[in-house]
GROMACS .gro file of C-alpha atoms in nm:
model
  410
    1MET     CA    1  -0.005  -0.007  -0.017
    2ALA     CA    2   0.109   0.346  -0.069
    3THR     CA    3   0.055   0.492   0.284
    4ALA     CA    4  -0.104   0.376   0.613
    5ARG     CA    5  -0.131   0.693   0.820
    6PRO     CA    6  -0.481   0.690   0.991
    7VAL     CA    7  -0.543   1.081   0.969
    8VAL     CA    8  -0.420   1.379   0.787
    9SER     CA    9  -0.373   1.728   0.937
   10ILE     CA   10  -0.571   2.029   0.799
   11TYR     CA   11  -0.363   2.358   0.802
   12ASN     CA   12  -0.497   2.722   0.816
   13PHE     CA   13  -0.399   2.869   0.472
   14GLU     CA   14  -0.343   3.211   0.633
   15ASN     CA   15  -0.122   3.074   0.920
   16PRO     CA   16   0.012   2.729   0.823
   17SER     CA   17   0.163   2.674   1.169
   18GLU     CA   18  -0.197   2.639   1.289
   19LYS     CA   19  -0.374   2.307   1.249
   20THR     CA   20  -0.755   2.336   1.240
   21GLY     CA   21  -0.817   1.966   1.266
   22THR     CA   22  -0.765   1.635   1.125
   23VAL     CA   23  -0.946   1.411   0.856
   24PRO     CA   24  -0.931   1.042   0.804
   25MET     CA   25  -0.696   0.924   0.526
   26PRO     CA   26  -0.906   0.831   0.213
   27TYR     CA   27  -0.871   0.476   0.099
   28VAL     CA   28  -0.793   0.590  -0.261
   29LEU     CA   29  -0.460   0.743  -0.115
   30GLN     CA   30  -0.373   0.388   0.005
   31SER     CA   31  -0.388   0.243  -0.370
   32PRO     CA   32  -0.105   0.016  -0.488
   33LEU     CA   33   0.148   0.199  -0.705
   34ARG     CA   34   0.137   0.086  -1.071
   35PRO     CA   35   0.361   0.308  -1.276
   36ASP     CA   36   0.321   0.086  -1.577
   37LEU     CA   37  -0.046   0.150  -1.576
   38VAL     CA   38   0.001   0.528  -1.533
   39ARG     CA   39   0.238   0.538  -1.818
   40GLU     CA   40   0.015   0.328  -2.059
   41VAL     CA   41  -0.300   0.535  -1.987
   42HIS     CA   42  -0.116   0.866  -2.010
   43THR     CA   43   0.037   0.768  -2.330
   44ASN     CA   44  -0.303   0.677  -2.498
   45MET     CA   45  -0.484   0.979  -2.340
   46ALA     CA   46  -0.224   1.220  -2.456
   47LYS     CA   47  -0.295   1.108  -2.828
   48ASN     CA   48  -0.638   1.224  -2.811
   49LYS     CA   49  -0.575   1.596  -2.838
   50ARG     CA   50  -0.372   1.565  -3.168
   51GLN     CA   51  -0.486   1.727  -3.482
   52ALA     CA   52  -0.481   1.543  -3.815
   53TYR     CA   53  -0.202   1.661  -4.070
   54ALA     CA   54  -0.118   1.536  -4.415
   55VAL     CA   55   0.066   1.652  -4.734
   56SER     CA   56  -0.145   1.756  -5.017
   57PRO     CA   57  -0.232   1.466  -5.244
   58LYS     CA   58  -0.093   1.671  -5.544
   59ALA     CA   59   0.229   1.761  -5.391
   60GLY     CA   60   0.510   1.647  -5.640
   61TYR     CA   61   0.269   1.550  -5.904
   62ASP     CA   62   0.127   1.892  -6.027
   63THR     CA   63   0.332   1.879  -6.355
   64ALA     CA   64   0.307   1.730  -6.703
   65ALA     CA   65   0.610   1.521  -6.690
   66GLU     CA   66   0.648   1.205  -6.902
   67SER     CA   67   0.941   0.971  -6.952
   68TRP     CA   68   1.173   0.979  -7.234
   69CYS     CA   69   1.162   0.608  -7.257
   70THR     CA   70   1.474   0.419  -7.373
   71GLY     CA   71   1.734   0.515  -7.636
   72ARG     CA   72   1.857   0.846  -7.499
   73ALA     CA   73   2.108   0.707  -7.250
   74VAL     CA   74   1.917   0.849  -6.946
   75ALA     CA   75   1.712   0.697  -6.675
   76ARG     CA   76   1.341   0.630  -6.767
   77ILE     CA   77   1.196   0.836  -6.470
   78PRO     CA   78   0.937   1.097  -6.585
   79ARG     CA   79   1.093   1.435  -6.687
   80ALA     CA   80   0.957   1.776  -6.693
   81PRO     CA   81   0.861   1.902  -7.037
   82GLY     CA   82   0.972   2.220  -7.223
   83GLY     CA   83   1.303   2.375  -7.307
   84GLY     CA   84   1.510   2.688  -7.236
   85THR     CA   85   1.502   2.648  -6.859
   86HIS     CA   86   1.681   2.445  -6.588
   87ARG     CA   87   1.351   2.270  -6.505
   88ALA     CA   88   1.307   2.132  -6.851
   89GLY     CA   89   1.427   1.758  -6.853
   90GLN     CA   90   1.453   1.746  -6.484
   91ALA     CA   91   1.331   1.427  -6.313
   92ALA     CA   92   0.981   1.447  -6.154
   93PHE     CA   93   0.715   1.252  -5.971
   94GLY     CA   94   0.967   1.004  -5.805
   95ASN     CA   95   1.046   1.034  -5.432
   96GLN     CA   96   1.412   1.041  -5.519
   97ALA     CA   97   1.373   1.339  -5.749
   98ARG     CA   98   1.392   1.694  -5.645
   99GLY     CA   99   1.044   1.834  -5.608
  100GLY     CA  100   0.881   1.490  -5.653
  101GLY     CA  101   0.628   1.338  -5.415
  102MET     CA  102   0.723   1.184  -5.101
  103PHE     CA  103   0.721   0.807  -5.033
  104ASN     CA  104   0.414   0.688  -4.842
  105PRO     CA  105   0.259   1.038  -4.812
  106THR     CA  106   0.086   1.104  -4.476
  107LYS     CA  107  -0.293   1.084  -4.477
  108ILE     CA  108  -0.550   1.249  -4.255
  109TRP     CA  109  -0.721   0.908  -4.202
  110ARG     CA  110  -0.437   0.790  -3.976
  111ARG     CA  111  -0.559   0.641  -3.640
  112TRP     CA  112  -0.493   0.952  -3.449
  113HIS     CA  113  -0.676   0.889  -3.122
  114ARG     CA  114  -0.693   0.613  -2.879
  115ARG     CA  115  -0.997   0.472  -2.682
  116VAL     CA  116  -0.909   0.411  -2.309
  117ASN     CA  117  -1.115   0.178  -2.088
  118VAL     CA  118  -1.292   0.390  -1.813
  119THR     CA  119  -1.197   0.155  -1.534
  120LYS     CA  120  -0.834   0.186  -1.654
  121LYS     CA  121  -0.831   0.551  -1.645
  122ARG     CA  122  -0.996   0.556  -1.297
  123HIS     CA  123  -0.733   0.313  -1.189
  124ALA     CA  124  -0.466   0.528  -1.304
  125VAL     CA  125  -0.603   0.847  -1.132
  126ALA     CA  126  -0.630   0.657  -0.814
  127VAL     CA  127  -0.257   0.534  -0.839
  128ALA     CA  128  -0.144   0.885  -0.910
  129LEU     CA  129  -0.328   1.040  -0.628
  130ALA     CA  130  -0.173   0.772  -0.407
  131ALA     CA  131   0.183   0.857  -0.543
  132SER     CA  132   0.124   1.231  -0.460
  133SER     CA  133   0.103   1.168  -0.099
  134LEU     CA  134   0.443   0.992  -0.067
  135PRO     CA  135   0.724   1.247  -0.036
  136PRO     CA  136   0.990   1.032  -0.183
  137LEU     CA  137   0.814   1.002  -0.512
  138VAL     CA  138   0.720   1.363  -0.524
  139MET     CA  139   1.086   1.469  -0.452
  140ALA     CA  140   1.200   1.219  -0.711
  141ARG     CA  141   0.996   1.408  -0.963
  142GLY     CA  142   1.180   1.712  -0.893
  143HIS     CA  143   0.938   1.922  -0.663
  144ARG     CA  144   1.093   2.119  -0.382
  145ILE     CA  145   0.902   2.013  -0.068
  146ASN     CA  146   1.157   2.067   0.200
  147LYS     CA  147   0.956   2.325   0.382
  148VAL     CA  148   0.615   2.165   0.323
  149ALA     CA  149   0.460   2.054   0.645
  150GLU     CA  150   0.343   1.718   0.533
  151LEU     CA  151   0.202   1.518   0.247
  152PRO     CA  152  -0.075   1.502   0.151
  153LEU     CA  153  -0.090   1.880   0.214
  154VAL     CA  154  -0.460   1.995   0.300
  155VAL     CA  155  -0.548   2.342   0.375
  156THR     CA  156  -0.875   2.517   0.498
  157ASP     CA  157  -1.145   2.600   0.229
  158GLY     CA  158  -1.056   2.981   0.265
  159LEU     CA  159  -0.803   2.918  -0.018
  160GLU     CA  160  -1.090   2.862  -0.263
  161SER     CA  161  -1.210   3.230  -0.192
  162LEU     CA  162  -0.894   3.394  -0.308
  163THR     CA  163  -0.933   3.610  -0.610
  164LYS     CA  164  -0.605   3.805  -0.645
  165THR     CA  165  -0.278   3.642  -0.766
  166LYS     CA  166  -0.080   3.835  -0.508
  167GLN     CA  167  -0.294   3.675  -0.225
  168ALA     CA  168  -0.236   3.325  -0.383
  169VAL     CA  169   0.126   3.360  -0.421
  170GLU     CA  170   0.155   3.475  -0.056
  171ALA     CA  171  -0.058   3.177   0.064
  172LEU     CA  172   0.154   2.929  -0.128
  173THR     CA  173   0.466   3.089   0.003
  174LYS     CA  174   0.348   3.040   0.354
  175LEU     CA  175   0.252   2.689   0.290
  176GLY     CA  176   0.620   2.626   0.205
  177CYS     CA  177   0.603   2.637  -0.167
  178GLY     CA  178   0.818   2.946  -0.213
  179GLU     CA  179   1.110   2.737  -0.320
  180GLU     CA  180   0.893   2.540  -0.565
  181LEU     CA  181   0.770   2.854  -0.720
  182GLN     CA  182   1.125   2.989  -0.773
  183LYS     CA  183   1.238   2.669  -0.913
  184VAL     CA  184   0.950   2.695  -1.182
  185ILE     CA  185   1.053   3.080  -1.255
  186ASP     CA  186   1.422   2.978  -1.296
  187SER     CA  187   1.363   2.706  -1.533
  188LYS     CA  188   1.200   2.895  -1.812
  189ALA     CA  189   1.413   2.844  -2.117
  190LEU     CA  190   1.383   2.852  -2.502
  191ARG     CA  191   1.233   2.545  -2.647
  192ALA     CA  192   1.475   2.338  -2.850
  193GLY     CA  193   1.370   2.279  -3.232
  194LYS     CA  194   1.116   2.442  -3.425
  195GLY     CA  195   0.846   2.450  -3.171
  196LYS     CA  196   0.977   2.801  -3.076
  197ALA     CA  197   0.865   2.932  -3.413
  198ARG     CA  198   0.516   2.776  -3.353
  199ASN     CA  199   0.355   2.962  -3.077
  200ARG     CA  200   0.538   2.750  -2.795
  201ARG     CA  201   0.849   2.943  -2.765
  202TYR     CA  202   0.930   2.866  -2.397
  203VAL     CA  203   0.939   2.564  -2.179
  204GLN     CA  204   0.933   2.544  -1.800
  205ARG     CA  205   0.876   2.301  -1.521
  206LEU     CA  206   0.551   2.234  -1.341
  207GLY     CA  207   0.459   2.346  -0.994
  208PRO     CA  208   0.199   2.226  -0.757
  209LEU     CA  209  -0.156   2.128  -0.860
  210VAL     CA  210  -0.422   2.287  -0.646
  211ILE     CA  211  -0.749   2.071  -0.621
  212TYR     CA  212  -1.054   2.247  -0.491
  213ASN     CA  213  -1.426   2.168  -0.460
  214GLU     CA  214  -1.583   2.495  -0.512
  215ASP     CA  215  -1.450   2.780  -0.747
  216ASN     CA  216  -1.511   3.107  -0.546
  217GLY     CA  217  -1.219   3.269  -0.734
  218ILE     CA  218  -0.931   3.015  -0.694
  219THR     CA  219  -0.891   2.956  -1.051
  220ARG     CA  220  -0.870   3.321  -1.141
  221ALA     CA  221  -0.616   3.384  -0.850
  222MET     CA  222  -0.388   3.079  -0.961
  223ARG     CA  223  -0.420   3.096  -1.328
  224ASN     CA  224  -0.132   3.360  -1.379
  225ILE     CA  225   0.136   3.187  -1.129
  226ALA     CA  226   0.400   3.009  -1.333
  227GLY     CA  227   0.362   2.642  -1.299
  228VAL     CA  228   0.068   2.637  -1.067
  229GLU     CA  229  -0.246   2.454  -1.216
  230THR     CA  230  -0.580   2.392  -1.056
  231ALA     CA  231  -0.835   2.115  -1.088
  232HIS     CA  232  -1.178   2.026  -0.973
  233ILE     CA  233  -1.213   1.736  -0.752
  234ASP     CA  234  -1.494   1.593  -0.965
  235ARG     CA  235  -1.280   1.638  -1.285
  236LEU     CA  236  -0.953   1.499  -1.196
  237ASN     CA  237  -0.725   1.445  -1.516
  238LEU     CA  238  -0.450   1.210  -1.526
  239LEU     CA  239  -0.265   1.446  -1.772
  240ARG     CA  240  -0.231   1.687  -1.475
  241LEU     CA  241  -0.181   1.453  -1.193
  242ALA     CA  242   0.101   1.267  -1.378
  243PRO     CA  243   0.267   1.488  -1.636
  244GLY     CA  244   0.463   1.306  -1.890
  245GLY     CA  245   0.343   0.971  -1.743
  246ALA     CA  246   0.542   1.008  -1.434
  247PHE     CA  247   0.343   0.999  -1.115
  248GLY     CA  248   0.423   1.191  -0.793
  249ARG     CA  249   0.316   1.550  -0.865
  250PHE     CA  250   0.296   1.794  -0.573
  251VAL     CA  251  -0.080   1.823  -0.493
  252ILE     CA  252  -0.248   2.076  -0.269
  253PHE     CA  253  -0.601   1.996  -0.146
  254THR     CA  254  -0.864   2.202   0.004
  255GLU     CA  255  -1.037   2.049   0.305
  256SER     CA  256  -1.368   1.995   0.116
  257ALA     CA  257  -1.207   1.854  -0.169
  258PHE     CA  258  -0.993   1.615   0.030
  259LYS     CA  259  -1.311   1.491   0.243
  260LYS     CA  260  -1.490   1.437  -0.105
  261LEU     CA  261  -1.224   1.182  -0.198
  262SER     CA  262  -1.387   0.930   0.038
  263ALA     CA  263  -1.723   1.011  -0.094
  264ILE     CA  264  -1.612   0.967  -0.455
  265TYR     CA  265  -1.390   0.649  -0.427
  266GLY     CA  266  -1.522   0.512  -0.104
  267THR     CA  267  -1.368   0.187   0.046
  268HIS     CA  268  -1.253  -0.158  -0.092
  269LYS     CA  269  -1.556  -0.309   0.079
  270SER     CA  270  -1.826  -0.043  -0.025
  271GLY     CA  271  -1.710   0.039  -0.373
  272ALA     CA  272  -1.728   0.385  -0.517
  273PRO     CA  273  -2.056   0.549  -0.450
  274LEU     CA  274  -2.009   0.824  -0.708
  275LYS     CA  275  -1.863   0.605  -0.973
  276LYS     CA  276  -2.099   0.316  -1.079
  277GLY     CA  277  -1.969  -0.036  -1.067
  278TYR     CA  278  -1.617   0.099  -0.979
  279HIS     CA  279  -1.391  -0.054  -0.703
  280LEU     CA  280  -1.055   0.073  -0.588
  281PRO     CA  281  -0.757  -0.136  -0.725
  282ARG     CA  282  -0.608  -0.389  -0.472
  283ALA     CA  283  -0.254  -0.487  -0.426
  284ALA     CA  284  -0.158  -0.817  -0.586
  285MET     CA  285   0.028  -0.889  -0.253
  286ASP     CA  286  -0.017  -0.741   0.089
  287ASN     CA  287   0.358  -0.798   0.136
  288ALA     CA  288   0.560  -0.734  -0.153
  289ASP     CA  289   0.885  -0.873  -0.013
  290LEU     CA  290   0.887  -1.202  -0.205
  291ALA     CA  291   1.232  -1.312  -0.087
  292ARG     CA  292   1.130  -1.294   0.269
  293ILE     CA  293   0.808  -1.501   0.205
  294ILE     CA  294   0.996  -1.778   0.020
  295ASN     CA  295   1.267  -1.798   0.281
  296SER     CA  296   1.023  -1.783   0.570
  297THR     CA  297   1.005  -2.085   0.802
  298GLU     CA  298   0.637  -2.155   0.710
  299VAL     CA  299   0.705  -2.196   0.342
  300GLN     CA  300   1.045  -2.382   0.377
  301SER     CA  301   0.892  -2.638   0.621
  302VAL     CA  302   0.655  -2.765   0.355
  303LEU     CA  303   0.884  -2.777   0.054
  304ARG     CA  304   1.047  -3.073  -0.070
  305PRO     CA  305   1.447  -3.095  -0.052
  306LYS     CA  306   1.614  -2.942  -0.336
  307MET     CA  307   1.687  -3.184  -0.593
  308GLU     CA  308   2.067  -3.260  -0.660
  309ARG     CA  309   2.134  -3.240  -1.027
  310SER     CA  310   2.433  -3.399  -1.172
  311THR     CA  311   2.626  -3.136  -1.360
  312HIS     CA  312   2.916  -3.194  -1.594
  313GLY     CA  313   3.201  -2.966  -1.520
  314MET     CA  314   3.371  -2.746  -1.789
  315LYS     CA  315   3.597  -2.939  -2.013
  316ARG     CA  316   3.958  -2.834  -1.945
  317ASN     CA  317   4.274  -2.890  -2.144
  318ALA     CA  318   4.552  -3.020  -1.917
  319LEU     CA  319   4.813  -2.918  -2.159
  320LYS     CA  320   4.705  -2.555  -2.124
  321ASN     CA  321   4.568  -2.546  -1.766
  322LYS     CA  322   4.841  -2.599  -1.493
  323GLU     CA  323   4.593  -2.643  -1.222
  324PHE     CA  324   4.417  -2.929  -1.402
  325MET     CA  325   4.760  -3.092  -1.512
  326GLU     CA  326   4.852  -3.082  -1.143
  327GLU     CA  327   4.519  -3.247  -1.038
  328LEU     CA  328   4.583  -3.530  -1.300
  329ASN     CA  329   4.953  -3.570  -1.268
  330PRO     CA  330   5.062  -3.458  -0.919
  331GLY     CA  331   5.405  -3.309  -0.900
  332SER     CA  332   5.416  -3.208  -1.274
  333THR     CA  333   5.463  -2.846  -1.189
  334GLU     CA  334   5.773  -2.931  -0.995
  335ARG     CA  335   5.902  -3.142  -1.257
  336LYS     CA  336   5.862  -2.880  -1.525
  337ALA     CA  337   6.022  -2.629  -1.305
  338SER     CA  338   6.325  -2.853  -1.256
  339LEU     CA  339   6.356  -2.923  -1.635
  340GLN     CA  340   6.357  -2.545  -1.695
  341LYS     CA  341   6.639  -2.507  -1.439
  342ALA     CA  342   6.835  -2.778  -1.585
  343ALA     CA  343   6.830  -2.595  -1.923
  344GLU     CA  344   6.970  -2.287  -1.774
  345LYS     CA  345   7.346  -2.235  -1.762
  346GLY     CA  346   7.505  -2.163  -1.424
  347THR     CA  347   7.239  -2.340  -1.210
  348THR     CA  348   7.318  -2.645  -1.001
  349GLU     CA  349   7.071  -2.855  -1.176
  350HIS     CA  350   7.241  -2.770  -1.510
  351ALA     CA  351   7.568  -2.869  -1.379
  352GLU     CA  352   7.439  -3.199  -1.257
  353VAL     CA  353   7.282  -3.282  -1.592
  354GLN     CA  354   7.606  -3.205  -1.777
  355LYS     CA  355   7.792  -3.433  -1.527
  356LYS     CA  356   7.574  -3.719  -1.589
  357LYS     CA  357   7.575  -3.661  -1.964
  358LYS     CA  358   7.965  -3.670  -1.961
  359ALA     CA  359   7.960  -3.987  -1.756
  360ARG     CA  360   7.706  -4.133  -1.995
  361ILE     CA  361   7.917  -4.050  -2.308
  362GLU     CA  362   8.236  -4.212  -2.159
  363GLU     CA  363   8.058  -4.528  -2.066
  364SER     CA  364   7.919  -4.549  -2.403
  365LYS     CA  365   8.283  -4.506  -2.558
  366LYS     CA  366   8.409  -4.768  -2.314
  367TYR     CA  367   8.146  -5.017  -2.414
  368ASN     CA  368   8.191  -4.949  -2.783
  369LYS     CA  369   8.564  -5.008  -2.761
  370ALA     CA  370   8.517  -5.326  -2.579
  371ASN     CA  371   8.227  -5.472  -2.785
  372LYS     CA  372   8.197  -5.317  -3.123
  373LYS     CA  373   8.543  -5.373  -3.265
  374GLY     CA  374   8.689  -5.695  -3.439
  375ASP     CA  375   8.502  -5.993  -3.580
  376GLU     CA  376   8.297  -6.074  -3.278
  377THR     CA  377   8.077  -5.751  -3.284
  378PHE     CA  378   7.695  -5.795  -3.289
  379TYR     CA  379   7.657  -5.688  -3.659
  380LYS     CA  380   7.936  -5.906  -3.789
  381THR     CA  381   7.804  -6.201  -3.582
  382LEU     CA  382   7.470  -6.153  -3.729
  383MET     CA  383   7.591  -6.126  -4.089
  384LYS     CA  384   7.802  -6.438  -4.032
  385ALA     CA  385   7.473  -6.634  -3.969
  386PHE     CA  386   7.332  -6.488  -4.298
  387GLU     CA  387   7.652  -6.589  -4.483
  388ALA     CA  388   7.654  -6.953  -4.372
  389LYS     CA  389   7.296  -6.985  -4.454
  390ALA     CA  390   7.363  -6.838  -4.802
  391ALA     CA  391   7.657  -7.069  -4.857
  392ALA     CA  392   7.443  -7.367  -4.783
  393ASP     CA  393   7.192  -7.274  -5.018
  394ALA     CA  394   7.441  -7.207  -5.285
  395ALA     CA  395   7.581  -7.564  -5.231
  396LYS     CA  396   7.241  -7.715  -5.244
  397LYS     CA  397   7.166  -7.544  -5.569
  398ALA     CA  398   7.495  -7.655  -5.727
  399ALA     CA  399   7.426  -8.021  -5.640
  400GLU     CA  400   7.090  -8.019  -5.781
  401LYS     CA  401   7.235  -7.874  -6.105
  402ALA     CA  402   7.488  -8.132  -6.127
  403GLU     CA  403   7.241  -8.395  -6.083
  404GLN     CA  404   7.028  -8.245  -6.355
  405GLU     CA  405   7.311  -8.232  -6.598
  406GLY     CA  406   7.395  -8.600  -6.530
  407GLU     CA  407   7.043  -8.717  -6.611
  408ASP     CA  408   7.050  -8.519  -6.931
  409GLU     CA  409   7.369  -8.687  -7.053
  410GLU     CA  410   7.227  -9.026  -6.994
   0.00000   0.00000   0.00000
C-alpha cells in the first residue's frame, strides 16, 4: 500500500503553523503503485488531443512530366517538359527526384486517437493520487517540498475564496511552496527545435496542482502563477496528476475537496458511491517482499528438499591448464620447473645434468671400444649367420644342378 497513516492534518491557509483539525486518510490514497498503468494510460490519453495533418495529394505530381523512354542514355523516370530553362528535362514524380512526391505520403485518416477503458483511467487516477501523498516519489519527480509540513497537504477552504494572484502567491509561500515557485521561474528556457517558431517558444517545469471543491475565485487567482495549475475534485485528469506519464506530482488539497475523495472513491468493501460499478484497485500482494516470504519458516517447512542435479564440469585442457595438469599428474609443476632450471646455464641442476651426460658418454665409448670392434661385434656375428645360410643354399643349388646335368647326358 502507498501509505497507512490514519489521519491527515488540516492547515490554516493564512497561518500554516496552525492546525484546524484532522481528517481520516481516504482509501484511494492507499492504492497500490502501478507506474506501468499510469504510463500506458497517459500515453494513450495524450494522443487524443492531436490534430490530423497530411501533405497535399497533388504535392510533387502537379506537372505534365513524361518519361523519355529508352534510347537516350538517361534513366526512364518521368521528366519535366519544355526547354530553355533548368527545369526542362529534370526528373519529376519520383520520391528520389527534387520536387517529386514523398514516399508513403501522410494521410488524414491515420488512427490519431486511442480509446482507453474507463476503469483503466480511474485506476490510473487513483494510483497517481496515492503517489502524490508519498514524499520520496514527489521529490524524485523534482518538486521542492523541504519546507512543506506534510503530504498530502490539506488546507482550509478559505483558499478557494482567493481572487487575487498576489494573495495566492503569498498563501502558497506560507505553505512552504516558495522554493517550488522559484524553481519554476528559474527553469524557463527557449524550446529546442522548431516549436519556438510555432507559438510555443518557451518551456518550463511544472509546480503544484491545487485541487478544489468550489471555485470562489481560486482559478482566477492561480491561473497567472507560473507552473501552478488547478483542478476540480470531480474532474481530475491524469494528464495533470502525472505529467509526462510520471506520477508523484505535488498536490495541494482544500479541506472540502480532500473530504470528498472518500465520498467519490469509497472503500474496498463499499465500492465507489459516485462511480457506478467501480472498485478501488487492490494490491496483488499485501507483502511485496517476495524473498522474505519464500525464505520464511512456514514456506520452507513444507517444501521438498532441493534436487541434486548431476552437472558436468567445464572441459579443461591439461596441456594448457596448469591446475588441471597438477590435479591429473601430481608433481608435474615441480618437474617442469626442474627441467627449466636444468636447461639454464649456471644453475646447480644444469651442472648435474652435464655431469651425468659426460659420464654417460664415457661409458658408451668404453662399451663400444670393448664390444663393437673386431669380428665378434653384434653386426658381424649377425651377418655371419646369413653368410652361412647363403653358402648352404648355394651348395644345395649346385648339387641339384650337377644331378640334373648327369640325367641329361644319360
